[in-house]
Coordinates of N, CA and C and ligand atoms in Angstrom, one line a residue:
M1 N 7.6 -36.5 -59.4 CA 8.3 -37.1 -57.9 C 7.0 -38.2 -57.4
R2 N 7.7 -39.2 -57.6 CA 6.8 -39.9 -56.4 C 6.4 -39.5 -54.9
K3 N 5.1 -39.9 -54.4 CA 4.4 -39.5 -53.4 C 5.6 -39.6 -52.3
E4 N 6.1 -41.0 -52.2 CA 7.1 -41.3 -50.8 C 8.3 -40.1 -50.8
N5 N 8.9 -40.1 -51.9 CA 9.8 -38.9 -51.8 C 9.4 -37.4 -51.8
Q6 N 8.4 -37.3 -51.5 CA 7.6 -35.8 -51.9 C 7.3 -34.8 -50.3
D7 N 8.1 -33.5 -50.2 CA 7.4 -33.0 -49.1 C 7.2 -31.6 -49.7
S8 N 6.6 -30.9 -48.7 CA 6.4 -29.3 -49.1 C 7.7 -28.3 -50.0
S9 N 8.6 -29.0 -49.0 CA 9.9 -28.4 -49.7 C 10.5 -28.8 -51.2
S10 N 9.4 -30.0 -51.4 CA 10.1 -30.4 -52.5 C 10.7 -29.3 -53.5
S11 N 12.1 -29.6 -54.4 CA 12.4 -28.6 -55.5 C 12.5 -29.3 -56.7
E12 N 11.9 -30.3 -56.7 CA 11.8 -31.2 -58.0 C 10.6 -30.7 -59.3
R13 N 10.6 -29.9 -59.8 CA 9.8 -29.6 -61.1 C 8.9 -31.2 -61.4
G14 N 7.6 -30.5 -61.6 CA 6.8 -31.5 -62.1 C 7.0 -31.8 -63.6
I15 N 6.4 -32.4 -64.1 CA 5.9 -32.6 -65.7 C 4.9 -32.4 -66.0
F16 N 4.9 -31.2 -67.5 CA 3.8 -30.9 -67.8 C 3.4 -31.8 -69.5
I17 N 2.7 -32.4 -69.1 CA 2.2 -33.3 -70.6 C 0.4 -33.0 -71.4
S18 N 0.4 -31.9 -72.6 CA -0.9 -31.7 -73.0 C -1.2 -32.9 -73.9
F19 N -2.5 -32.7 -74.4 CA -3.1 -33.9 -75.2 C -3.9 -33.2 -76.2
E20 N -3.3 -33.2 -77.4 CA -4.3 -32.2 -78.3 C -4.8 -33.2 -79.6
G21 N -5.5 -32.8 -80.4 CA -6.7 -33.6 -81.1 C -7.9 -33.2 -81.5
S22 N -8.5 -33.3 -82.4 CA -9.7 -32.8 -82.6 C -10.9 -34.0 -81.9
E23 N -11.8 -33.2 -81.7 CA -13.1 -33.6 -80.9 C -13.0 -35.2 -81.3
G24 N -13.4 -35.9 -80.4 CA -13.5 -37.3 -80.6 C -12.3 -38.1 -80.9
S25 N -11.2 -37.7 -81.0 CA -10.1 -38.5 -81.0 C -9.6 -39.2 -80.2
G26 N -10.0 -39.0 -78.6 CA -9.7 -39.9 -77.6 C -9.1 -39.6 -76.2
K27 N -8.8 -38.2 -76.6 CA -7.9 -37.2 -75.4 C -8.3 -37.8 -73.8
T28 N -9.8 -37.5 -73.7 CA -10.2 -37.9 -72.3 C -10.0 -39.1 -71.7
T29 N -10.4 -40.1 -72.8 CA -10.4 -41.7 -72.6 C -8.8 -41.8 -72.2
Q30 N -7.9 -41.5 -72.3 CA -6.1 -41.8 -72.6 C -5.6 -40.8 -71.7
I31 N -6.1 -39.8 -71.6 CA -5.7 -38.8 -70.2 C -6.2 -40.1 -68.8
S32 N -7.3 -39.8 -68.9 CA -8.3 -41.3 -67.8 C -6.9 -42.4 -67.1
R33 N -6.6 -43.1 -68.4 CA -6.2 -44.3 -68.6 C -4.5 -43.8 -67.8
I34 N -4.1 -43.3 -68.5 CA -2.6 -42.5 -68.4 C -2.5 -41.9 -66.6
A35 N -3.6 -41.4 -66.4 CA -3.4 -40.7 -64.9 C -3.6 -42.1 -63.9
E36 N -4.3 -43.0 -64.5 CA -4.2 -44.5 -63.4 C -2.8 -45.1 -63.6
R37 N -2.4 -45.1 -64.6 CA -0.9 -45.5 -64.4 C 0.2 -45.0 -63.6
F38 N -0.5 -43.7 -63.8 CA 0.7 -42.8 -63.0 C 0.7 -43.1 -61.5
E39 N -0.6 -42.8 -61.3 CA -0.9 -43.2 -59.6 C -0.5 -44.7 -59.4
K40 N -1.0 -45.7 -59.8 CA -0.5 -46.9 -59.6 C 1.0 -47.3 -59.4
E41 N 2.1 -46.2 -60.0 CA 3.1 -45.7 -59.8 C 3.7 -44.8 -58.6
K42 N 2.8 -44.5 -58.2 CA 2.4 -43.6 -57.0 C 3.1 -42.2 -57.1
F43 N 2.7 -41.6 -58.6 CA 2.7 -40.0 -58.9 C 1.6 -39.4 -58.4
E44 N 2.3 -38.2 -57.9 CA 0.8 -37.6 -58.0 C 0.2 -36.9 -59.0
V45 N -0.9 -37.2 -59.6 CA -1.3 -36.4 -61.5 C -2.4 -34.9 -60.8
V46 N -2.0 -34.2 -61.9 CA -3.5 -33.6 -61.9 C -3.9 -33.1 -63.5
V47 N -5.1 -33.5 -63.2 CA -5.7 -33.6 -64.5 C -6.5 -32.2 -64.7
T48 N -6.0 -31.6 -66.0 CA -7.3 -30.5 -66.5 C -7.9 -30.6 -67.5
R49 N -8.7 -29.2 -68.2 CA -8.7 -29.4 -69.0 C -8.9 -27.8 -69.7
E50 N -9.0 -27.8 -70.9 CA -9.2 -26.4 -71.5 C -10.4 -26.6 -72.4
P51 N -11.3 -25.5 -72.5 CA -11.3 -24.4 -71.5 C -11.8 -24.8 -70.5
G52 N -11.3 -24.3 -69.2 CA -11.7 -24.9 -67.9 C -11.0 -25.1 -67.0
G53 N -11.4 -25.6 -66.0 CA -10.0 -26.6 -64.9 C -9.9 -25.4 -63.8
T54 N -10.6 -24.2 -63.9 CA -10.7 -23.4 -62.5 C -12.2 -22.5 -62.6
A55 N -12.8 -22.3 -61.6 CA -14.3 -21.6 -61.6 C -14.3 -20.8 -62.8
I56 N -13.1 -20.0 -63.0 CA -13.0 -18.8 -64.1 C -13.3 -19.7 -65.4
G57 N -12.4 -20.2 -65.5 CA -12.6 -21.1 -66.6 C -13.4 -21.7 -67.1
E58 N -14.6 -22.2 -66.1 CA -15.5 -23.2 -66.4 C -16.5 -22.5 -66.6
S59 N -16.3 -20.8 -66.1 CA -17.9 -20.0 -66.5 C -17.2 -19.5 -68.1
I60 N -16.3 -19.6 -68.1 CA -15.7 -18.9 -69.9 C -15.9 -20.0 -70.5
R61 N -16.0 -21.6 -69.9 CA -16.6 -22.9 -70.7 C -17.6 -22.5 -71.3
H62 N -18.6 -22.5 -70.5 CA -20.1 -22.3 -70.5 C -20.4 -21.0 -71.7
L63 N -19.8 -20.3 -71.6 CA -20.0 -18.9 -72.6 C -19.6 -19.3 -74.0
L64 N -18.2 -19.9 -74.1 CA -17.7 -20.5 -75.3 C -18.4 -21.3 -76.0
K65 N -19.0 -22.6 -74.9 CA -20.1 -23.2 -75.7 C -21.1 -23.6 -75.7
H66 N -21.8 -23.0 -74.6 CA -23.6 -23.1 -74.4 C -24.3 -21.9 -74.4
D67 N -23.7 -20.8 -73.8 CA -24.5 -19.7 -73.7 C -25.0 -18.9 -75.1
D68 N -26.9 -18.8 -75.1 CA -26.8 -18.4 -76.3 C -26.4 -17.3 -77.3
S69 N -25.5 -16.1 -76.5 CA -24.9 -14.9 -76.8 C -23.9 -15.3 -77.6
G70 N -23.5 -16.5 -77.8 CA -22.3 -16.9 -78.1 C -22.5 -16.9 -79.7
D71 N -23.8 -17.4 -80.2 CA -24.1 -17.3 -81.8 C -23.7 -15.9 -82.2
A72 N -23.4 -14.8 -81.2 CA -22.4 -13.6 -81.8 C -21.2 -13.3 -81.8
M73 N -20.8 -14.4 -81.5 CA -19.2 -14.6 -81.1 C -18.9 -14.2 -82.3
F74 N -17.3 -13.1 -82.3 CA -16.2 -13.3 -83.3 C -15.4 -14.0 -83.1
P75 N -14.7 -14.2 -84.1 CA -13.3 -14.9 -83.8 C -11.9 -14.4 -82.9
E76 N -12.3 -12.7 -83.0 CA -11.4 -12.4 -82.0 C -11.6 -12.4 -80.8
T77 N -12.8 -12.4 -80.4 CA -13.7 -12.4 -79.1 C -13.4 -14.0 -78.4
E78 N -13.7 -14.9 -79.6 CA -13.3 -16.4 -78.7 C -12.1 -16.4 -78.6
L79 N -10.9 -16.2 -79.5 CA -9.5 -16.2 -79.1 C -9.5 -15.9 -77.5
L80 N -9.6 -14.7 -77.2 CA -9.2 -14.0 -76.4 C -10.0 -14.7 -75.1
L81 N -10.9 -15.5 -75.3 CA -11.8 -16.0 -74.1 C -11.1 -17.0 -73.8
F82 N -10.9 -18.0 -74.7 CA -9.8 -19.1 -74.7 C -8.4 -18.7 -73.7
A83 N -7.9 -17.3 -74.4 CA -7.0 -17.4 -73.5 C -6.7 -16.7 -72.1
A84 N -8.1 -16.3 -71.9 CA -8.5 -15.7 -70.5 C -8.4 -17.1 -69.6
A85 N -9.2 -18.1 -70.3 CA -9.2 -19.3 -69.2 C -8.3 -20.2 -69.1
R86 N -7.3 -19.9 -70.1 CA -5.8 -20.3 -69.5 C -5.3 -19.3 -69.0
A87 N -5.0 -18.3 -69.2 CA -4.4 -17.4 -68.2 C -4.5 -17.7 -66.4
Q88 N -5.9 -18.0 -66.3 CA -6.3 -18.6 -65.3 C -5.6 -19.6 -64.7
L89 N -6.3 -20.6 -65.4 CA -5.5 -22.1 -65.3 C -4.1 -22.5 -64.7
V90 N -3.2 -21.6 -65.9 CA -2.0 -21.8 -65.6 C -1.3 -21.5 -64.3
R91 N -1.6 -19.9 -63.7 CA -1.9 -19.6 -62.6 C -2.1 -20.1 -61.1
E92 N -3.1 -20.7 -61.6 CA -4.5 -20.8 -60.5 C -3.6 -22.6 -59.8
V93 N -3.4 -23.4 -61.4 CA -3.5 -25.0 -61.4 C -2.1 -25.2 -61.9
I94 N -1.9 -25.1 -62.6 CA -0.3 -26.1 -63.5 C 0.9 -25.3 -62.7
V95 N 0.7 -23.8 -62.4 CA 2.4 -23.8 -62.3 C 2.2 -24.0 -60.5
P96 N 1.8 -23.8 -59.6 CA 1.7 -24.3 -58.3 C 1.8 -26.1 -58.7
A97 N 1.2 -26.7 -59.4 CA 1.2 -28.1 -59.3 C 2.5 -28.7 -59.7
L98 N 3.4 -27.6 -60.7 CA 4.5 -28.2 -61.0 C 5.6 -27.8 -60.2
E99 N 5.5 -26.7 -59.6 CA 6.0 -26.4 -58.4 C 6.5 -27.5 -57.3
A100 N 4.8 -27.9 -57.2 CA 5.1 -29.2 -55.8 C 5.4 -30.5 -56.9
G101 N 5.8 -30.4 -58.1 CA 6.7 -31.8 -58.4 C 5.5 -32.7 -59.2
K102 N 4.1 -32.0 -59.0 CA 3.0 -33.2 -59.9 C 3.0 -33.4 -61.3
I103 N 2.9 -34.4 -61.7 CA 2.5 -34.5 -63.2 C 1.0 -33.9 -63.5
I104 N 1.1 -32.7 -64.6 CA 0.3 -32.5 -64.9 C -0.3 -33.2 -66.6
L105 N -1.7 -33.7 -66.5 CA -2.1 -33.9 -67.9 C -3.1 -33.0 -68.1
S106 N -2.9 -32.6 -69.3 CA -3.7 -31.4 -69.5 C -4.8 -31.8 -70.7
D107 N -6.0 -31.6 -70.7 CA -6.7 -32.1 -72.2 C -6.8 -30.6 -72.7
R108 N -5.6 -30.3 -74.1 CA -5.9 -29.3 -74.4 C -4.7 -28.2 -73.6
Y109 N -4.5 -27.4 -74.6 CA -3.5 -26.3 -73.8 C -3.7 -25.3 -75.4
L110 N -2.7 -24.5 -75.1 CA -2.4 -23.5 -76.5 C -2.4 -23.9 -77.8
D111 N -1.4 -24.9 -77.8 CA -1.7 -25.6 -79.0 C -3.0 -25.4 -80.2
S112 N -4.1 -25.7 -79.0 CA -5.8 -25.2 -79.5 C -5.6 -24.4 -80.2
T113 N -5.4 -23.2 -79.3 CA -5.6 -22.0 -79.8 C -4.9 -21.5 -81.5
T114 N -4.0 -22.0 -81.1 CA -3.1 -22.3 -82.5 C -3.7 -22.3 -84.0
V115 N -4.0 -23.8 -83.5 CA -4.6 -24.7 -84.5 C -6.3 -23.9 -84.7
Y116 N -7.2 -24.0 -83.5 CA -8.8 -23.6 -84.1 C -8.7 -22.3 -84.8
Q117 N -8.2 -21.3 -83.7 CA -8.2 -20.3 -83.7 C -7.3 -19.2 -85.0
G118 N -6.3 -19.9 -84.7 CA -5.3 -19.5 -85.9 C -5.9 -19.9 -87.7
V119 N -5.1 -21.5 -87.5 CA -5.4 -22.4 -89.1 C -7.0 -22.3 -89.2
A120 N -7.6 -22.4 -88.5 CA -9.3 -23.0 -88.8 C -10.0 -21.7 -89.1
R121 N -9.7 -20.5 -88.2 CA -10.7 -19.6 -88.0 C -9.6 -18.4 -88.9
Q122 N -8.5 -19.1 -89.1 CA -7.7 -18.1 -90.1 C -7.0 -16.3 -89.5
I123 N -6.9 -16.8 -87.8 CA -6.8 -15.3 -87.5 C -5.2 -15.3 -87.6
S124 N -4.6 -14.3 -88.0 CA -3.1 -14.4 -88.4 C -2.1 -15.1 -87.4
S125 N -1.3 -15.3 -87.4 CA -0.4 -16.0 -86.5 C 0.5 -15.0 -85.4
E126 N 0.4 -13.4 -85.6 CA 1.0 -12.8 -85.2 C 0.2 -12.6 -84.1
P127 N -1.1 -11.9 -83.5 CA -1.6 -12.0 -82.4 C -1.8 -13.5 -81.7
V128 N -2.3 -14.3 -82.7 CA -2.7 -15.6 -82.0 C -1.0 -16.2 -81.0
Q129 N -0.2 -15.9 -81.5 CA 0.8 -16.4 -80.7 C 1.5 -15.3 -79.8
A130 N 1.4 -14.1 -79.7 CA 1.3 -13.1 -78.6 C 0.6 -13.4 -78.0
I131 N -0.8 -13.5 -78.1 CA -1.7 -13.9 -76.8 C -1.3 -15.3 -76.2
N132 N -1.2 -16.2 -77.0 CA -1.0 -17.7 -76.3 C 0.2 -17.1 -75.2
N133 N 1.2 -16.4 -75.8 CA 2.5 -16.3 -75.0 C 2.4 -15.4 -73.5
F134 N 1.2 -14.6 -74.2 CA 1.1 -13.8 -72.7 C 0.2 -14.6 -71.7
A135 N -1.1 -15.2 -72.6 CA -1.8 -15.6 -71.4 C -1.2 -17.0 -70.5
A136 N -0.1 -17.3 -71.5 CA 0.6 -19.0 -70.4 C 1.9 -18.4 -69.8
G137 N 1.9 -17.5 -69.8 CA 3.0 -17.0 -69.3 C 4.6 -17.6 -69.9
E138 N 4.0 -17.4 -71.2 CA 5.3 -18.4 -71.3 C 5.6 -20.3 -71.0
L139 N 4.5 -20.2 -70.4 CA 5.3 -21.7 -69.5 C 4.5 -23.0 -71.3
M140 N 5.3 -23.7 -71.3 CA 5.2 -24.7 -72.7 C 5.0 -25.8 -71.9
P141 N 4.8 -27.2 -72.7 CA 4.2 -28.2 -71.8 C 5.6 -29.2 -72.7
D142 N 6.1 -30.1 -71.7 CA 7.7 -30.2 -71.8 C 7.1 -31.5 -73.1
L143 N 5.9 -32.1 -73.0 CA 5.7 -33.0 -74.1 C 4.1 -33.2 -74.0
T144 N 3.6 -33.1 -75.7 CA 2.2 -32.7 -76.6 C 2.3 -34.2 -77.1
I145 N 0.8 -34.9 -76.7 CA 0.8 -35.6 -77.6 C -0.7 -35.8 -78.5
I146 N -0.5 -35.4 -80.1 CA -1.7 -35.6 -80.6 C -2.3 -36.8 -81.0
L147 N -3.5 -37.2 -80.5 CA -4.2 -38.4 -81.3 C -4.8 -37.9 -82.3
D148 N -4.2 -38.5 -83.7 CA -4.8 -38.2 -84.8 C -5.5 -39.4 -85.5
V149 N -7.2 -38.8 -85.6 CA -8.0 -39.4 -86.1 C -8.7 -38.5 -87.4
P150 N -8.9 -39.5 -88.4 CA -9.6 -39.0 -89.7 C -11.2 -38.1 -88.9
V151 N -11.4 -37.2 -89.9 CA -12.6 -36.5 -89.3 C -13.9 -37.2 -89.1
E152 N -14.1 -38.1 -90.2 CA -15.4 -39.0 -89.9 C -15.4 -39.8 -88.7
T153 N -14.1 -39.9 -88.2 CA -14.0 -41.2 -87.0 C -14.6 -40.5 -85.5
G154 N -13.8 -39.4 -85.7 CA -14.3 -37.8 -84.5 C -15.4 -38.2 -84.3
F155 N -16.3 -37.4 -85.6 CA -17.6 -37.1 -85.6 C -18.3 -38.6 -85.1
S156 N -18.2 -39.3 -85.7 CA -19.0 -40.8 -85.2 C -19.0 -41.2 -84.3
R157 N -17.8 -40.9 -83.3 CA -17.5 -41.6 -82.0 C -18.4 -40.5 -81.2
V158 N -18.9 -39.1 -81.4 CA -19.3 -38.1 -80.5 C -20.7 -38.0 -80.6
K159 N -20.9 -38.5 -82.0 CA -22.2 -38.3 -82.5 C -23.3 -38.9 -81.2
H160 N -22.9 -40.0 -81.2 CA -24.1 -41.2 -80.0 C -23.8 -40.3 -78.7
R161 N -23.2 -39.7 -78.3 CA -23.0 -38.8 -77.1 C -24.3 -38.8 -76.4
V162 N -24.8 -39.1 -75.0 CA -26.0 -39.1 -74.1 C -26.2 -37.8 -74.2
S163 N -25.3 -36.7 -73.7 CA -25.6 -35.5 -73.6 C -26.0 -34.9 -75.0
D164 N -26.7 -33.7 -74.2 CA -27.6 -32.7 -75.2 C -27.4 -32.6 -76.9
L165 N -27.9 -31.8 -76.8 CA -27.3 -30.9 -78.2 C -26.3 -30.4 -78.9
P166 N -25.3 -30.8 -80.1 CA -24.2 -30.2 -80.0 C -23.7 -28.6 -79.4
D167 N -22.5 -28.7 -78.8 CA -22.4 -27.1 -78.5 C -21.7 -26.2 -80.0
R168 N -21.6 -25.3 -79.3 CA -21.1 -24.2 -80.8 C -20.0 -24.6 -81.8
M169 N -19.2 -25.1 -80.9 CA -18.0 -25.6 -81.7 C -18.1 -26.6 -82.4
E170 N -18.6 -28.0 -82.0 CA -19.3 -28.6 -82.8 C -20.2 -28.6 -83.9
L171 N -20.5 -27.4 -84.0 CA -21.7 -27.2 -85.6 C -20.5 -26.9 -86.2
E172 N -19.5 -26.9 -86.3 CA -18.5 -26.3 -87.7 C -18.5 -27.6 -88.4
S173 N -18.6 -26.8 -89.6 CA -18.2 -27.9 -91.0 C -17.1 -28.7 -90.9
V174 N -17.4 -29.9 -91.6 CA -16.2 -31.3 -91.9 C -15.0 -30.2 -92.5
E175 N -15.3 -29.5 -93.4 CA -14.0 -28.5 -94.2 C -13.1 -27.7 -92.6
F176 N -13.7 -27.3 -91.8 CA -13.2 -26.8 -90.5 C -12.2 -27.6 -89.8
Y177 N -13.0 -28.8 -89.5 CA -12.0 -29.6 -88.8 C -11.0 -30.8 -89.4
E178 N -11.2 -30.3 -90.9 CA -10.4 -31.0 -91.8 C -9.1 -29.9 -91.6
Q179 N -9.3 -28.8 -91.7 CA -8.3 -27.6 -90.9 C -7.4 -27.7 -90.1
V180 N -8.7 -28.1 -89.0 CA -8.0 -28.6 -87.8 C -6.7 -29.6 -87.5
R181 N -7.5 -30.7 -88.0 CA -6.4 -31.6 -88.5 C -5.3 -31.4 -89.0
K182 N -5.3 -30.8 -90.3 CA -3.7 -30.2 -90.8 C -3.0 -29.6 -90.2
G183 N -3.7 -28.8 -89.5 CA -3.0 -27.6 -88.4 C -2.1 -28.7 -87.5
Y184 N -2.7 -29.5 -86.7 CA -1.9 -30.3 -85.9 C -1.2 -30.7 -86.4
L185 N -0.9 -31.2 -87.5 CA -0.2 -32.3 -88.1 C 1.0 -31.4 -88.7
L186 N 0.8 -30.2 -88.8 CA 2.0 -29.2 -89.6 C 2.4 -28.8 -88.2
L187 N 2.2 -28.4 -87.2 CA 2.6 -28.0 -86.3 C 3.3 -28.8 -85.6
A188 N 3.1 -30.0 -85.6 CA 4.0 -31.4 -85.0 C 5.2 -31.2 -85.8
E189 N 4.7 -31.2 -87.4 CA 6.1 -31.5 -88.0 C 7.5 -30.4 -88.1
S190 N 6.6 -29.2 -87.5 CA 7.6 -28.2 -87.3 C 8.1 -28.2 -86.1
M191 N 7.6 -29.1 -84.9 CA 8.4 -29.0 -83.5 C 8.2 -30.4 -83.1
P192 N 9.2 -31.2 -84.1 CA 8.8 -32.8 -83.8 C 9.7 -33.0 -82.3
D193 N 10.6 -32.4 -81.6 CA 11.1 -32.5 -80.1 C 9.8 -32.4 -78.9
R194 N 8.9 -31.2 -79.3 CA 7.9 -31.4 -78.6 C 6.2 -32.4 -78.2
F195 N 6.2 -32.8 -79.7 CA 5.3 -33.4 -80.2 C 5.4 -34.7 -80.6
V196 N 4.2 -35.6 -79.7 CA 4.3 -37.0 -80.6 C 3.0 -37.1 -81.6
V197 N 2.6 -37.5 -82.3 CA 1.7 -37.7 -83.3 C 1.2 -39.8 -83.1
I198 N 0.1 -39.6 -82.7 CA -0.1 -41.0 -82.1 C -1.7 -41.3 -83.2
D199 N -1.6 -42.5 -83.5 CA -2.5 -42.7 -84.3 C -3.8 -42.8 -83.7
G200 N -4.9 -42.2 -83.5 CA -6.0 -42.4 -82.5 C -7.2 -43.6 -83.1
T201 N -6.7 -44.1 -83.9 CA -7.7 -45.0 -84.8 C -7.6 -46.2 -84.1
E202 N -6.4 -46.7 -83.3 CA -6.0 -47.8 -83.0 C -7.1 -48.3 -81.5
P203 N -7.1 -49.4 -81.2 CA -7.6 -49.7 -79.9 C -7.3 -49.2 -78.6
R204 N -8.1 -48.8 -77.5 CA -7.9 -47.6 -76.3 C -6.2 -48.3 -75.6
E205 N -6.5 -49.7 -75.5 CA -5.1 -50.5 -75.0 C -3.9 -50.1 -75.6
K206 N -4.0 -50.1 -77.1 CA -2.5 -50.3 -77.9 C -2.4 -48.6 -77.5
I207 N -3.3 -47.8 -77.7 CA -2.9 -46.3 -77.6 C -1.7 -45.7 -75.8
E208 N -2.7 -46.4 -75.4 CA -2.8 -46.0 -74.0 C -0.8 -46.6 -73.8
Q209 N -0.7 -47.6 -74.2 CA 0.8 -48.4 -74.7 C 1.8 -47.5 -74.7
R210 N 1.5 -47.2 -76.6 CA 2.3 -46.3 -77.2 C 2.8 -45.3 -76.3
I211 N 1.6 -44.2 -75.3 CA 1.8 -42.9 -74.8 C 2.7 -43.4 -73.8
W212 N 2.3 -44.7 -73.3 CA 3.1 -44.7 -72.1 C 4.7 -44.9 -72.2
D213 N 5.0 -46.2 -73.0 CA 6.3 -45.9 -73.6 C 7.1 -44.7 -74.1
E214 N 6.4 -43.9 -74.5 CA 7.2 -42.7 -74.9 C 7.3 -41.8 -73.9
L215 N 6.9 -42.2 -72.8 CA 6.8 -41.1 -71.4 C 7.8 -41.6 -70.9
R216 N 8.0 -43.2 -71.0 CA 9.3 -43.6 -70.3 C 10.3 -43.4 -70.9
L217 N 10.5 -43.5 -72.2 CA 11.7 -43.0 -73.0 C 11.8 -41.6 -72.5
R218 N 11.1 -40.4 -72.5 CA 11.2 -39.5 -72.9 C 12.1 -39.0 -70.9
F219 N 10.9 -39.3 -70.2 CA 11.2 -39.1 -68.9 C 11.8 -40.1 -67.8
S220 N 12.3 -40.9 -68.6 CA 13.0 -42.2 -67.6 C 11.8 -42.6 -66.4
Ligands
LIG301 N1 -11.0 -24.8 -78.6 C1 -10.6 -23.9 -79.1 O1 -11.2 -23.8 -80.3 N2 -9.8 -23.0 -78.9 C2 -8.7 -23.6 -77.8 O2 -8.0 -22.5 -77.6 C3 -9.1 -24.3 -76.6 C4 -10.5 -25.2 -77.5 C5 -8.7 -25.0 -75.4 C6 -13.4 -28.5 -76.3 O3 -14.3 -29.0 -76.4 C7 -13.6 -27.2 -77.5 O4 -13.2 -26.0 -77.7 C8 -13.3 -28.0 -78.6 C9 -12.0 -27.1 -79.1 C10 -12.4 -25.8 -78.6 N3 -14.1 -27.8 -80.1 N4 -13.9 -28.7 -80.6 N5 -15.2 -30.0 -81.1 P1 -14.8 -30.2 -75.4 O5 -13.4 -30.2 -74.4 O6 -16.1 -30.4 -75.0 O7 -14.5 -31.6 -76.1 P2 -12.9 -31.8 -76.9 O8 -11.8 -31.4 -76.5 O9 -13.4 -31.5 -78.5 O10 -12.7 -33.2 -76.6 P3 -14.3 -34.3 -77.0 O11 -14.9 -34.1 -78.1 O12 -14.8 -34.6 -75.9 O13 -13.4 -35.9 -77.3 P4 -12.0 -36.6 -77.0 O14 -11.9 -36.1 -75.0 O15 -10.7 -36.3 -77.6 O16 -12.6 -37.9 -77.0 P5 -13.3 -39.2 -75.8 O17 -14.3 -38.0 -75.0 O18 -11.8 -39.5 -75.3 O19 -13.8 -40.4 -76.6 C11 -14.9 -39.6 -77.6 C12 -15.8 -41.3 -77.7 O20 -14.8 -41.9 -78.7 C13 -15.8 -42.0 -76.3 O21 -17.0 -42.5 -76.7 C14 -15.3 -42.9 -76.4 O22 -15.2 -44.3 -75.9 C15 -14.4 -43.4 -78.1 N6 -13.0 -43.9 -78.1 C16 -11.8 -43.3 -77.4 N7 -10.9 -43.7 -77.9 C17 -11.4 -44.9 -78.7 C18 -11.0 -45.9 -79.6 N8 -9.5 -45.7 -79.6 N9 -11.5 -46.6 -80.3 C19 -12.9 -46.2 -80.4 N10 -13.4 -45.6 -79.1 C20 -12.6 -44.5 -78.8

């Protein structure tokens, strides 16, 4: 909802859009461009990321990505930690923002768990879905944008990051990331109403326009 029409008694629900794709697919870049577009049109936007987006979530993020103890982590532990970060984010940030009529742009959400822990780590789908639903309190995005890039493209984009050493997830094999990419495309195929797959190898401006056109079409 636009700022000028918004007050604390607003009852119009906001819009929840998640961005998915493997690393280096351009999610962060596009989220910041789309947030700017919404803000120019006077919408209130909340940008968040997973794992993270809350104090508890950021501590879990550190444990999942950078803490030395992560070397001993089992896939089941990993699944539950991602879910724990999400449980906090949904209740502390996303639901209140939606209730206040804001637009949420989330850098990853529960589809990441379905694909990374379910498909690539091969945890069976029943526990993954049950845990996803429990952690998210059944809250699903109104739209999920998948930025699709070949694994090598994603790798080469993040290789030159100024930051330090690769984190635990970034040390996974090419095969792991091929599974991730395939997992996303299959998921999108199975739920065409919620997902839009966009070619992430296009220039940034073109991708941004493609996403914006899709948003206008769906949410006028
Ligand atoms: N994970 C999981 O396993 N299970 C879960 O449930 C959840 C997550 C929620 C989080 O990593 C890790 O956790 C992730 C999945 C796992 N593991 N991996 N891999 P993260 O949050 O640190 O990072 P990420 O989500 O993987 O994203 P990223 O690596 O930061 O990439 P990105 O946000 O998609 O891309 P970007 O930062 O916007 O762009 C990367 C570079 O490419 C940058 O230099 C850009 O300027 C450039 N770029 C962007 N767009 C373009 C175009 N169109 N052309 C050329 N260059 C471009």
